[in-house]
Amino acid sequence: MRDNGDETTTIRTFHPESVDHLAPFDRLCLRLGSEEIQARSIKPSSLPPARLIEIEAADWGKAASIAQAEGWRWAGVFAEDRGADLTVNACLERQGVYLMFRAYLAPEKANLPSQAPYYWAADRSERHIQDLFGIRFEDHPDPRRWIRHQAWGEHSHPLRKDFRADGQAIEETPPDHDYPFLKAHGASVYEIPVGPVHAGIIEPGHFRFQAVGETVLHLEERLGYVHKGIEKIAEGRDPLGLARLAGRVSGDTTVGHAWAACMAMERAGGIEIPLRTAYLRGLLAERERVINHLWDLGSLCNDVGFAFGYYQFGRLREQWLRENQAEFGHRLLMDRIVPGGVTIDVPPEAAERMRHSVAILRRELDELLTILDANSSLEDRFLGAGCLSPELASALGALGFVGRASGQSFDARRDAPYSPYDRLQVRVPVESQGDVASRFWTRYKELRISLRLIREMLDGMPEGELSVPWYTPAEGAEGLAAVEGWRGEILCFVRFRADNKICRYWPRDPSVINWPALEKLMIGNIVPDFPVCNKSVNGSYSGHDL
Amino acid sequence: MLRLYGKIFKTGSLTERVSPLPKTISDTVMKDEAVKQAGHRLKTIVDKRFRGSLAIREVDAGSCNACELEIHALNNVYYNIERFGVHFVASPRHADILMVTGPVSRHMEAALRRTYDATPAPKWVIAVGDCGACGGEFGVSYASCGAVANVIPVDLAIPGCPPAPLALIQGLLSLCGRL
């Protein structure tokens, strides 16, 4: 454990009867102390507003079991090569408070207990670290490789600092043919391999079904096909270069990831952005949400053969994309958010035009949803398909519309608000049915709420600057940001080197958490319902694979 | 049901109709007009060279998904590329053209080669987007082969991040025009 002088508090006693009034974070600290876990809370935290607790590596798993018992949601894990040691960081959240567990490992003896036995969501993220850092997680329920296919060897660790970003020159990367998929045996059981090249215009990934007749017994996902080394090539970039890269982590969430990266960099540098800038970022983020939800509503209709819905929602989406081009100069809004500000503005005439298009979209939606609601063939396919129970969603910490359709209400805009949402009222729709219909209607409700937020932001936009000057952050400065993207909570960690260059970039797309939900909600459904079930979750492959 | 039909009739056809090609095309034509013009020329070529039907297989070889969104948009009611005889097919075995987005991740390298091999000759490859054209934001690394041309032969690159639907139509046109 590192010596942090007077700035640390060693955690001690815990009396269950006397802690009910305490905030969750203080309760957790006391509980960790009483269970004799070597932990110290770092004050002040180097990652404000998130809290930071350093944990002895040997207690890593136990700390997770206590946090789980205390009701903390597991949100992500990443490692960092700091030269003298490797650090592992797990991010948790409860009641809008973010907490980082941090452990230090010796590079030559890099192993620590897994948190996956207590948190389902930790499974693949720990395997991601195992493949890229060579850190071994003891007691991991599934230690197979995950992100590594055949592009580098088992004993190479691309995210260690001594690994060159350009890797070794290989003539041709062989296909990943020997991944040990789970097998099912028995009369009439058969296997359907799908992908990585799918039938539609869609990202690559592999799905392995075990089925009897039309019924799915088991689905196993195999991702990593679009791993393009984002975490590695981020290192050494300047802030603007990182914002550009972040905008391409997942093309449909360019605003979300660019905002998260910029917020993390600004926090690392202690830079406050003007309020007008925050409003403009919020406006772009809500427009991104509207456009993607329109696309998903249409695509869900398409996946059950309801062409009317596909074309109508597609029409509305195209109108908004064209408006993006006209008002902001890019259909998908790439590179509009930069460190310290934004590159766009909304003059009063443009605000008026956008208010008008919000009003038109509302009218169109009223009309369309009445038609859809009355269409029994649509209901027939959506209702009861792909159920994710609230218990499973809670165990996973499912995010965004996937979580909200299954009773999980977390929304960073409301629960851990950042500017401008701290000045706005964000309603969060929650359903408990957890089926495709629920995820459809949750999207629709979120879309309506976004339209209201857009109106409020246009009406309440303060005067002010569009950006502030950038100052080089101190060597080693770190920042953590949580932004509610259209798929759900996006996390981002950034650490700076001495020369205004990035030392470590870790983006966590909500898909990383949500992908395993698809495996569970497919069980017992029929194979032909897979496209609509998959679309209803709509995980990003690129955002997951990095 | 009546409401549904009502909405269809009220929406009408938004697809810009194919009009005969005027002798000169002004540089200042509206965007919709540009789709019309490019589309009409495309249709003429597809009719002549491909007997009215051009089949494209789209392959995401590692893109961030932004290019896919714009390729999808070609099928919306505004661009409605099918009316020019261009359609996207499910199998490379049915395809005349592979539209590949990049950068080609090393993990997709083998799948892309196999897709290319599965496409019957004569075949053409279009690399879509800055990443497909030159590696873009990702370049060549331990995980990325960079441009599509580093893995399979490419006949045309359509740059852009991502290229807009109109740029995609114009790209198709320029490829077909030289066949």
Short mmCIF file of N, CA, C and O in Angstrom, two decimals, chain A residues 132 147 149-152 158 163 165-167 170-173 175 196-204 224-230 232-233 237 244-245 248 250-252 295 306 308 311-312 315 317-319 322 330-332 334 364 367 370-371 375 542, chain B residues 1 3-4 7-8 10-11 14 16 31-32 35 57-66 68-73 75-79 88-91 103 105-115 137-138 140-145 161-162 164-165:
data_model
loop_
_atom_site.label_atom_id
_atom_site.label_comp_id
_atom_site.label_asym_id
_atom_site.label_seq_id
_atom_site.Cartn_x
_atom_site.Cartn_y
_atom_site.Cartn_z
N LEU A 132 -5.20 -8.27 -22.43
CA LEU A 132 -4.44 -7.10 -22.87
C LEU A 132 -3.32 -6.69 -21.91
O LEU A 132 -2.41 -5.97 -22.29
N ILE A 147 -11.09 -10.97 -25.64
CA ILE A 147 -10.87 -10.01 -26.72
C ILE A 147 -9.77 -10.51 -27.66
O ILE A 147 -9.68 -10.09 -28.80
N HIS A 149 -8.07 -12.78 -30.25
CA HIS A 149 -8.32 -13.85 -31.21
C HIS A 149 -6.95 -14.41 -31.59
O HIS A 149 -6.33 -15.07 -30.77
N GLN A 150 -6.48 -14.05 -32.81
CA GLN A 150 -5.18 -14.59 -33.24
C GLN A 150 -4.18 -13.49 -33.64
O GLN A 150 -3.16 -13.78 -34.22
N ALA A 151 -4.52 -12.24 -33.33
CA ALA A 151 -3.65 -11.15 -33.78
C ALA A 151 -2.40 -10.98 -32.91
O ALA A 151 -1.44 -10.36 -33.32
N TRP A 152 -2.44 -11.48 -31.69
CA TRP A 152 -1.25 -11.46 -30.86
C TRP A 152 -1.27 -12.71 -29.98
O TRP A 152 -2.31 -13.34 -29.82
N PRO A 158 -0.70 -6.30 -25.19
CA PRO A 158 -0.66 -5.04 -25.95
C PRO A 158 -0.79 -3.76 -25.11
O PRO A 158 -0.25 -2.74 -25.51
N PHE A 163 4.97 -2.80 -24.94
CA PHE A 163 4.45 -3.37 -26.18
C PHE A 163 4.30 -2.24 -27.19
O PHE A 163 3.66 -1.23 -26.90
N ALA A 165 2.89 -0.12 -30.22
CA ALA A 165 1.54 -0.01 -30.77
C ALA A 165 1.41 -0.68 -32.13
O ALA A 165 0.35 -1.19 -32.49
N ASP A 166 2.52 -0.68 -32.91
CA ASP A 166 2.40 -1.28 -34.25
C ASP A 166 2.58 -2.80 -34.20
O ASP A 166 2.44 -3.47 -35.23
N GLY A 167 2.88 -3.34 -33.01
CA GLY A 167 2.94 -4.78 -32.86
C GLY A 167 4.02 -5.41 -33.72
O GLY A 167 4.95 -4.75 -34.17
N ILE A 170 2.88 -9.25 -39.05
CA ILE A 170 2.52 -10.62 -39.42
C ILE A 170 1.95 -10.58 -40.83
O ILE A 170 1.22 -9.66 -41.19
N GLU A 171 2.32 -11.59 -41.59
CA GLU A 171 1.93 -11.66 -42.99
C GLU A 171 0.41 -11.64 -43.11
O GLU A 171 -0.17 -10.83 -43.81
N GLU A 172 -0.24 -12.52 -42.35
CA GLU A 172 -1.68 -12.68 -42.48
C GLU A 172 -2.21 -13.20 -41.16
O GLU A 172 -1.69 -14.19 -40.62
N THR A 173 -3.24 -12.56 -40.61
CA THR A 173 -3.77 -13.01 -39.34
C THR A 173 -4.67 -14.23 -39.57
O THR A 173 -5.61 -14.15 -40.35
N PRO A 175 -7.58 -17.09 -39.00
CA PRO A 175 -8.92 -17.00 -38.40
C PRO A 175 -8.92 -17.62 -37.01
O PRO A 175 -8.09 -18.47 -36.69
N PRO A 196 -18.82 -14.18 -38.29
CA PRO A 196 -18.93 -12.75 -38.02
C PRO A 196 -19.58 -11.91 -39.13
O PRO A 196 -20.08 -10.84 -38.83
N VAL A 197 -19.54 -12.36 -40.39
CA VAL A 197 -20.19 -11.55 -41.43
C VAL A 197 -21.67 -11.92 -41.46
O VAL A 197 -22.02 -13.05 -41.75
N HIS A 198 -22.53 -10.97 -41.08
CA HIS A 198 -23.96 -11.24 -41.00
C HIS A 198 -24.66 -10.93 -42.32
O HIS A 198 -24.07 -10.36 -43.22
N ALA A 199 -25.95 -11.27 -42.36
CA ALA A 199 -26.68 -11.11 -43.61
C ALA A 199 -27.02 -9.66 -43.93
O ALA A 199 -27.22 -9.31 -45.08
N GLY A 200 -27.08 -8.81 -42.95
CA GLY A 200 -27.51 -7.44 -43.20
C GLY A 200 -26.35 -6.47 -43.20
O GLY A 200 -25.18 -6.85 -43.22
N ILE A 201 -26.67 -5.17 -43.17
CA ILE A 201 -25.66 -4.13 -43.07
C ILE A 201 -25.47 -3.89 -41.59
O ILE A 201 -26.13 -3.06 -40.99
N ILE A 202 -24.61 -4.67 -40.99
CA ILE A 202 -24.50 -4.68 -39.53
C ILE A 202 -23.07 -5.02 -39.13
O ILE A 202 -22.31 -5.57 -39.92
N GLU A 203 -22.71 -4.66 -37.91
CA GLU A 203 -21.33 -4.88 -37.45
C GLU A 203 -21.06 -6.38 -37.26
O GLU A 203 -21.98 -7.17 -37.08
N PRO A 204 -19.78 -6.77 -37.29
CA PRO A 204 -19.46 -8.19 -37.19
C PRO A 204 -19.33 -8.70 -35.75
O PRO A 204 -18.80 -8.03 -34.88
N GLY A 224 -15.26 -9.23 -30.29
CA GLY A 224 -13.83 -8.91 -30.42
C GLY A 224 -13.39 -8.77 -31.87
O GLY A 224 -12.23 -8.45 -32.13
N TYR A 225 -14.30 -8.98 -32.82
CA TYR A 225 -13.90 -8.92 -34.24
C TYR A 225 -13.51 -7.52 -34.68
O TYR A 225 -12.74 -7.36 -35.60
N VAL A 226 -14.10 -6.50 -34.05
CA VAL A 226 -13.74 -5.13 -34.47
C VAL A 226 -12.81 -4.47 -33.45
O VAL A 226 -12.75 -3.25 -33.36
N HIS A 227 -12.05 -5.29 -32.74
CA HIS A 227 -11.04 -4.72 -31.85
C HIS A 227 -9.97 -4.05 -32.71
O HIS A 227 -9.32 -4.71 -33.51
N LYS A 228 -9.82 -2.73 -32.56
CA LYS A 228 -8.85 -2.03 -33.39
C LYS A 228 -7.87 -1.23 -32.55
O LYS A 228 -7.30 -0.25 -33.00
N GLY A 229 -7.69 -1.63 -31.29
CA GLY A 229 -6.63 -1.06 -30.47
C GLY A 229 -6.86 0.37 -30.03
O GLY A 229 -5.90 1.13 -29.88
N ILE A 230 -8.11 0.75 -29.80
CA ILE A 230 -8.42 2.14 -29.45
C ILE A 230 -7.68 2.59 -28.18
O ILE A 230 -7.09 3.67 -28.14
N LYS A 232 -4.91 1.55 -27.00
CA LYS A 232 -3.47 1.67 -27.24
C LYS A 232 -3.14 2.91 -28.08
O LYS A 232 -2.24 3.67 -27.74
N ILE A 233 -3.87 3.10 -29.17
CA ILE A 233 -3.51 4.21 -30.06
C ILE A 233 -3.92 5.57 -29.48
O ILE A 233 -3.54 6.61 -30.00
N ARG A 237 -1.65 10.79 -27.67
CA ARG A 237 -2.39 11.82 -28.42
C ARG A 237 -2.53 13.09 -27.58
O ARG A 237 -2.45 13.04 -26.36
N ARG A 244 -11.23 13.39 -31.01
CA ARG A 244 -11.56 12.84 -32.33
C ARG A 244 -11.70 11.32 -32.27
O ARG A 244 -12.63 10.74 -32.82
N LEU A 245 -10.74 10.69 -31.59
CA LEU A 245 -10.77 9.23 -31.49
C LEU A 245 -12.01 8.78 -30.70
O LEU A 245 -12.70 7.84 -31.09
N ARG A 248 -15.13 8.27 -32.37
CA ARG A 248 -15.21 7.12 -33.28
C ARG A 248 -15.12 5.79 -32.54
O ARG A 248 -14.84 4.76 -33.13
N SER A 250 -17.74 4.48 -31.08
CA SER A 250 -18.95 3.87 -31.63
C SER A 250 -19.65 4.95 -32.44
O SER A 250 -20.10 5.95 -31.87
N GLY A 251 -19.72 4.76 -33.75
CA GLY A 251 -20.16 5.82 -34.66
C GLY A 251 -21.53 6.39 -34.35
O GLY A 251 -21.79 7.57 -34.61
N ASP A 252 -22.41 5.57 -33.77
CA ASP A 252 -23.76 6.09 -33.47
C ASP A 252 -23.79 6.86 -32.16
O ASP A 252 -24.78 7.48 -31.81
N TRP A 295 -34.36 5.54 -35.17
CA TRP A 295 -33.81 4.47 -36.00
C TRP A 295 -34.13 3.10 -35.41
O TRP A 295 -34.50 2.16 -36.13
N PHE A 306 -42.69 -5.31 -40.47
CA PHE A 306 -43.68 -4.23 -40.54
C PHE A 306 -43.05 -3.04 -41.25
O PHE A 306 -42.54 -2.10 -40.64
N PHE A 308 -44.10 -0.57 -42.92
CA PHE A 308 -44.66 0.78 -42.73
C PHE A 308 -43.88 1.55 -41.66
O PHE A 308 -43.45 2.69 -41.86
N TYR A 311 -40.22 2.51 -42.69
CA TYR A 311 -40.07 3.65 -43.60
C TYR A 311 -40.49 4.96 -42.96
O TYR A 311 -39.91 6.01 -43.21
N GLN A 312 -41.53 4.91 -42.12
CA GLN A 312 -41.98 6.16 -41.49
C GLN A 312 -40.93 6.69 -40.51
O GLN A 312 -40.57 7.86 -40.55
N ARG A 315 -37.92 7.91 -42.29
CA ARG A 315 -38.16 9.23 -42.90
C ARG A 315 -37.91 10.34 -41.87
O ARG A 315 -37.20 11.32 -42.13
N ARG A 317 -36.13 10.17 -39.17
CA ARG A 317 -34.71 10.20 -38.81
C ARG A 317 -33.90 10.97 -39.85
O ARG A 317 -33.07 11.81 -39.51
N GLU A 318 -34.17 10.69 -41.13
CA GLU A 318 -33.43 11.37 -42.19
C GLU A 318 -33.66 12.88 -42.13
O GLU A 318 -32.73 13.65 -42.37
N GLN A 319 -34.88 13.29 -41.77
CA GLN A 319 -35.14 14.73 -41.66
C GLN A 319 -34.25 15.36 -40.59
O GLN A 319 -33.70 16.44 -40.77
N ARG A 322 -30.61 15.54 -41.72
CA ARG A 322 -30.42 16.68 -42.63
C ARG A 322 -30.39 17.99 -41.86
O ARG A 322 -29.65 18.91 -42.21
N HIS A 330 -22.61 18.52 -39.75
CA HIS A 330 -22.28 17.09 -39.83
C HIS A 330 -23.54 16.29 -39.49
O HIS A 330 -24.20 16.56 -38.50
N ARG A 331 -23.83 15.29 -40.34
CA ARG A 331 -25.08 14.54 -40.13
C ARG A 331 -25.10 13.80 -38.80
O ARG A 331 -26.13 13.70 -38.15
N LEU A 332 -23.95 13.23 -38.42
CA LEU A 332 -23.92 12.46 -37.17
C LEU A 332 -23.33 13.26 -36.01
O LEU A 332 -23.17 12.74 -34.92
N MET A 334 -20.23 14.46 -35.63
CA MET A 334 -18.86 14.13 -35.23
C MET A 334 -18.02 15.39 -35.05
O MET A 334 -18.18 16.37 -35.79
N GLU A 364 -46.03 14.12 -35.56
CA GLU A 364 -45.85 12.88 -36.34
C GLU A 364 -45.87 11.66 -35.43
O GLU A 364 -46.47 10.64 -35.77
N GLU A 367 -49.28 10.70 -34.21
CA GLU A 367 -50.04 10.03 -35.26
C GLU A 367 -49.55 8.59 -35.46
O GLU A 367 -50.35 7.64 -35.50
N THR A 370 -50.25 6.05 -32.49
CA THR A 370 -51.65 5.62 -32.44
C THR A 370 -51.85 4.46 -33.41
O THR A 370 -52.50 3.47 -33.09
N ILE A 371 -51.26 4.59 -34.57
CA ILE A 371 -51.39 3.54 -35.59
C ILE A 371 -50.71 2.26 -35.11
O ILE A 371 -51.27 1.16 -35.18
N ASN A 375 -52.05 -1.83 -33.92
CA ASN A 375 -51.69 -2.89 -34.86
C ASN A 375 -51.39 -4.19 -34.13
O ASN A 375 -50.33 -4.36 -33.54
N SER A 542 -18.52 -2.19 -31.91
CA SER A 542 -17.30 -1.40 -31.90
C SER A 542 -17.03 -0.82 -30.51
O SER A 542 -15.90 -0.83 -30.03
N MET B 1 -56.56 0.34 -39.00
CA MET B 1 -56.01 0.05 -40.33
C MET B 1 -56.23 1.22 -41.29
O MET B 1 -55.34 1.58 -42.06
N ARG B 3 -56.40 4.27 -40.49
CA ARG B 3 -55.43 5.31 -40.14
C ARG B 3 -54.09 5.04 -40.82
O ARG B 3 -53.43 5.96 -41.30
N LEU B 4 -53.71 3.76 -40.82
CA LEU B 4 -52.42 3.37 -41.42
C LEU B 4 -52.40 3.75 -42.90
O LEU B 4 -51.48 4.41 -43.39
N LYS B 7 -52.22 7.44 -43.34
CA LYS B 7 -50.88 8.00 -43.14
C LYS B 7 -50.01 7.78 -44.38
O LYS B 7 -49.25 8.66 -44.79
N ILE B 8 -50.14 6.58 -44.96
CA ILE B 8 -49.36 6.29 -46.17
C ILE B 8 -49.72 7.27 -47.29
O ILE B 8 -48.84 7.86 -47.92
N LYS B 10 -51.17 10.19 -46.99
CA LYS B 10 -50.82 11.56 -46.62
C LYS B 10 -49.32 11.81 -46.80
O LYS B 10 -48.90 12.88 -47.22
N THR B 11 -48.51 10.79 -46.42
CA THR B 11 -47.06 10.95 -46.56
C THR B 11 -46.69 11.05 -48.03
O THR B 11 -45.82 11.83 -48.42
N LEU B 14 -41.95 10.49 -51.15
CA LEU B 14 -40.94 11.52 -50.92
C LEU B 14 -39.72 11.30 -51.80
O LEU B 14 -38.84 12.12 -51.88
N GLU B 16 -37.33 11.29 -54.67
CA GLU B 16 -37.25 12.19 -55.82
C GLU B 16 -37.35 11.37 -57.10
O GLU B 16 -36.62 10.40 -57.28
N LYS B 31 -29.47 19.58 -53.20
CA LYS B 31 -29.01 18.25 -52.86
C LYS B 31 -29.96 17.18 -53.43
O LYS B 31 -29.52 16.20 -54.01
N ASP B 32 -31.25 17.41 -53.26
CA ASP B 32 -32.23 16.44 -53.77
C ASP B 32 -32.07 16.29 -55.27
O ASP B 32 -32.15 15.20 -55.82
N VAL B 35 -29.17 14.09 -56.03
CA VAL B 35 -29.48 12.66 -55.91
C VAL B 35 -30.17 12.20 -57.18
O VAL B 35 -29.86 11.15 -57.74
N ARG B 57 -22.82 -6.48 -51.65
CA ARG B 57 -22.70 -7.09 -50.33
C ARG B 57 -21.88 -6.11 -49.48
O ARG B 57 -20.77 -5.74 -49.86
N GLU B 58 -22.45 -5.68 -48.35
CA GLU B 58 -21.74 -4.76 -47.46
C GLU B 58 -20.98 -5.57 -46.44
O GLU B 58 -21.52 -6.51 -45.85
N VAL B 59 -19.71 -5.26 -46.22
CA VAL B 59 -18.92 -5.94 -45.20
C VAL B 59 -18.31 -4.92 -44.25
O VAL B 59 -17.57 -4.03 -44.67
N ASP B 60 -18.67 -5.02 -42.99
CA ASP B 60 -18.05 -4.20 -41.96
C ASP B 60 -16.80 -4.95 -41.51
O ASP B 60 -16.89 -5.99 -40.88
N ALA B 61 -15.63 -4.44 -41.86
CA ALA B 61 -14.40 -5.14 -41.53
C ALA B 61 -13.71 -4.50 -40.34
O ALA B 61 -12.53 -4.75 -40.11
N GLY B 62 -14.43 -3.67 -39.59
CA GLY B 62 -13.81 -3.09 -38.40
C GLY B 62 -14.22 -1.64 -38.16
O GLY B 62 -13.62 -0.96 -37.34
N SER B 63 -15.24 -1.18 -38.86
CA SER B 63 -15.59 0.24 -38.77
C SER B 63 -16.22 0.56 -37.41
O SER B 63 -16.53 -0.32 -36.63
N CYS B 64 -16.42 1.86 -37.16
CA CYS B 64 -17.04 2.29 -35.90
C CYS B 64 -18.56 2.26 -36.03
O CYS B 64 -19.25 2.63 -35.09
N ASN B 65 -19.07 1.89 -37.17
CA ASN B 65 -20.51 1.77 -37.42
C ASN B 65 -21.11 3.03 -38.02
O ASN B 65 -22.27 3.03 -38.40
N ALA B 66 -20.35 4.11 -38.11
CA ALA B 66 -20.91 5.32 -38.69
C ALA B 66 -21.13 5.14 -40.19
O ALA B 66 -22.17 5.54 -40.73
N GLU B 68 -21.79 2.39 -41.70
CA GLU B 68 -22.96 1.51 -41.86
C GLU B 68 -24.24 2.33 -41.78
O GLU B 68 -25.18 2.10 -42.52
N LEU B 69 -24.28 3.31 -40.86
CA LEU B 69 -25.49 4.12 -40.72
C LEU B 69 -25.80 4.84 -42.02
O LEU B 69 -26.95 4.92 -42.45
N GLU B 70 -24.76 5.37 -42.67
CA GLU B 70 -24.99 6.11 -43.91
C GLU B 70 -25.30 5.17 -45.08
O GLU B 70 -26.05 5.53 -45.98
N ILE B 71 -24.72 3.98 -45.07
CA ILE B 71 -25.05 3.02 -46.13
C ILE B 71 -26.52 2.59 -45.98
O ILE B 71 -27.25 2.47 -46.95
N HIS B 72 -26.93 2.39 -44.71
CA HIS B 72 -28.34 2.09 -44.44
C HIS B 72 -29.25 3.18 -45.00
O HIS B 72 -30.33 2.90 -45.52
N ALA B 73 -28.81 4.42 -44.84
CA ALA B 73 -29.65 5.55 -45.25
C ALA B 73 -29.96 5.50 -46.75
O ALA B 73 -30.97 6.05 -47.19
N ASN B 75 -31.18 3.25 -48.24
CA ASN B 75 -32.45 2.54 -48.42
C ASN B 75 -33.65 3.30 -47.89
O ASN B 75 -34.77 2.82 -47.99
N ASN B 76 -33.40 4.49 -47.26
CA ASN B 76 -34.59 5.20 -46.75
C ASN B 76 -35.36 5.86 -47.88
O ASN B 76 -34.90 5.87 -49.03
N VAL B 77 -36.53 6.39 -47.54
CA VAL B 77 -37.42 6.84 -48.61
C VAL B 77 -36.86 7.98 -49.44
O VAL B 77 -37.27 8.18 -50.58
N TYR B 78 -35.91 8.72 -48.87
CA TYR B 78 -35.39 9.86 -49.63
C TYR B 78 -34.44 9.43 -50.75
O TYR B 78 -34.45 9.96 -51.83
N TYR B 79 -33.58 8.45 -50.42
CA TYR B 79 -32.58 8.03 -51.41
C TYR B 79 -33.08 6.83 -52.21
O TYR B 79 -32.87 6.74 -53.39
N PHE B 88 -28.94 -4.40 -51.83
CA PHE B 88 -27.98 -5.04 -50.93
C PHE B 88 -28.40 -6.48 -50.70
O PHE B 88 -29.56 -6.76 -50.40
N VAL B 89 -27.45 -7.40 -50.87
CA VAL B 89 -27.78 -8.82 -50.77
C VAL B 89 -27.14 -9.43 -49.51
O VAL B 89 -26.20 -8.88 -48.93
N ALA B 90 -27.67 -10.59 -49.12
CA ALA B 90 -27.26 -11.21 -47.85
C ALA B 90 -25.99 -12.03 -47.99
O ALA B 90 -25.30 -12.29 -47.01
N SER B 91 -25.68 -12.47 -49.19
CA SER B 91 -24.52 -13.34 -49.34
C SER B 91 -23.54 -12.78 -50.37
O SER B 91 -23.95 -12.25 -51.40
N PRO B 103 -11.32 0.62 -40.59
CA PRO B 103 -10.11 -0.08 -41.00
C PRO B 103 -10.33 -1.58 -40.88
O PRO B 103 -11.18 -2.00 -40.12
N SER B 105 -9.81 -4.68 -39.22
CA SER B 105 -9.19 -5.13 -37.97
C SER B 105 -8.50 -6.46 -38.26
O SER B 105 -8.92 -7.20 -39.15
N ARG B 106 -7.44 -6.74 -37.53
CA ARG B 106 -6.74 -8.02 -37.77
C ARG B 106 -7.67 -9.19 -37.49
O ARG B 106 -7.55 -10.25 -38.09
N HIS B 107 -8.60 -8.98 -36.58
CA HIS B 107 -9.53 -10.07 -36.25
C HIS B 107 -10.57 -10.30 -37.35
O HIS B 107 -11.26 -11.30 -37.35
N MET B 108 -10.71 -9.36 -38.26
CA MET B 108 -11.65 -9.53 -39.37
C MET B 108 -10.92 -9.85 -40.68
O MET B 108 -11.54 -10.04 -41.72
N GLU B 109 -9.60 -9.88 -40.62
CA GLU B 109 -8.81 -10.03 -41.84
C GLU B 109 -9.18 -11.32 -42.58
O GLU B 109 -9.48 -11.30 -43.79
N ALA B 110 -9.19 -12.44 -41.86
CA ALA B 110 -9.48 -13.73 -42.50
C ALA B 110 -10.91 -13.76 -43.03
O ALA B 110 -11.17 -14.23 -44.15
N ALA B 111 -11.84 -13.22 -42.24
CA ALA B 111 -13.25 -13.22 -42.68
C ALA B 111 -13.41 -12.39 -43.95
O ALA B 111 -14.17 -12.76 -44.85
N LEU B 112 -12.67 -11.26 -44.03
CA LEU B 112 -12.79 -10.41 -45.22
C LEU B 112 -12.20 -11.12 -46.44
O LEU B 112 -12.80 -11.11 -47.53
N ARG B 113 -11.06 -11.76 -46.27
CA ARG B 113 -10.46 -12.51 -47.40
C ARG B 113 -11.42 -13.59 -47.88
O ARG B 113 -11.59 -13.79 -49.09
N ARG B 114 -12.04 -14.28 -46.93
CA ARG B 114 -12.96 -15.36 -47.31
C ARG B 114 -14.19 -14.82 -48.02
O ARG B 114 -14.70 -15.43 -48.96
N THR B 115 -14.67 -13.68 -47.54
CA THR B 115 -15.83 -13.07 -48.19
C THR B 115 -15.47 -12.69 -49.62
O THR B 115 -16.25 -12.89 -50.55
N GLU B 137 -8.65 7.36 -38.78
CA GLU B 137 -8.27 7.68 -37.40
C GLU B 137 -7.49 6.54 -36.75
O GLU B 137 -6.80 6.73 -35.76
N PHE B 138 -7.60 5.33 -37.28
CA PHE B 138 -7.03 4.15 -36.60
C PHE B 138 -5.70 3.68 -37.19
O PHE B 138 -4.87 3.15 -36.47
N VAL B 140 -2.60 1.77 -39.03
CA VAL B 140 -2.12 0.40 -38.91
C VAL B 140 -1.57 0.21 -37.49
O VAL B 140 -0.85 1.06 -36.99
N SER B 141 -1.97 -0.87 -36.84
CA SER B 141 -1.46 -1.13 -35.49
C SER B 141 -1.44 -2.63 -35.25
O SER B 141 -1.75 -3.41 -36.15
N TYR B 142 -1.13 -3.02 -34.01
CA TYR B 142 -1.12 -4.43 -33.66
C TYR B 142 -2.49 -5.06 -33.90
O TYR B 142 -2.60 -6.28 -34.01
N ALA B 143 -3.56 -4.22 -33.94
CA ALA B 143 -4.91 -4.74 -34.05
C ALA B 143 -5.58 -4.39 -35.37
O ALA B 143 -6.66 -4.87 -35.66
N SER B 144 -4.92 -3.54 -36.17
CA SER B 144 -5.57 -3.03 -37.38
C SER B 144 -4.65 -3.13 -38.59
O SER B 144 -3.47 -2.79 -38.50
N CYS B 145 -5.20 -3.60 -39.71
CA CYS B 145 -4.43 -3.66 -40.96
C CYS B 145 -4.53 -2.35 -41.73
O CYS B 145 -3.96 -2.21 -42.82
N CYS B 161 -16.00 10.89 -43.52
CA CYS B 161 -16.04 10.31 -42.18
C CYS B 161 -17.34 10.67 -41.49
O CYS B 161 -17.37 11.57 -40.69
N PRO B 162 -18.40 9.93 -41.76
CA PRO B 162 -18.57 8.97 -42.84
C PRO B 162 -19.00 9.68 -44.11
O PRO B 162 -19.47 10.81 -44.05
N ALA B 164 -21.46 10.86 -46.89
CA ALA B 164 -22.92 11.03 -46.89
C ALA B 164 -23.53 10.14 -47.97
O ALA B 164 -22.83 9.75 -48.91
N PRO B 165 -24.82 9.84 -47.85
CA PRO B 165 -25.46 8.97 -48.85
C PRO B 165 -25.24 9.43 -50.29
O PRO B 165 -25.00 8.62 -51.18
#
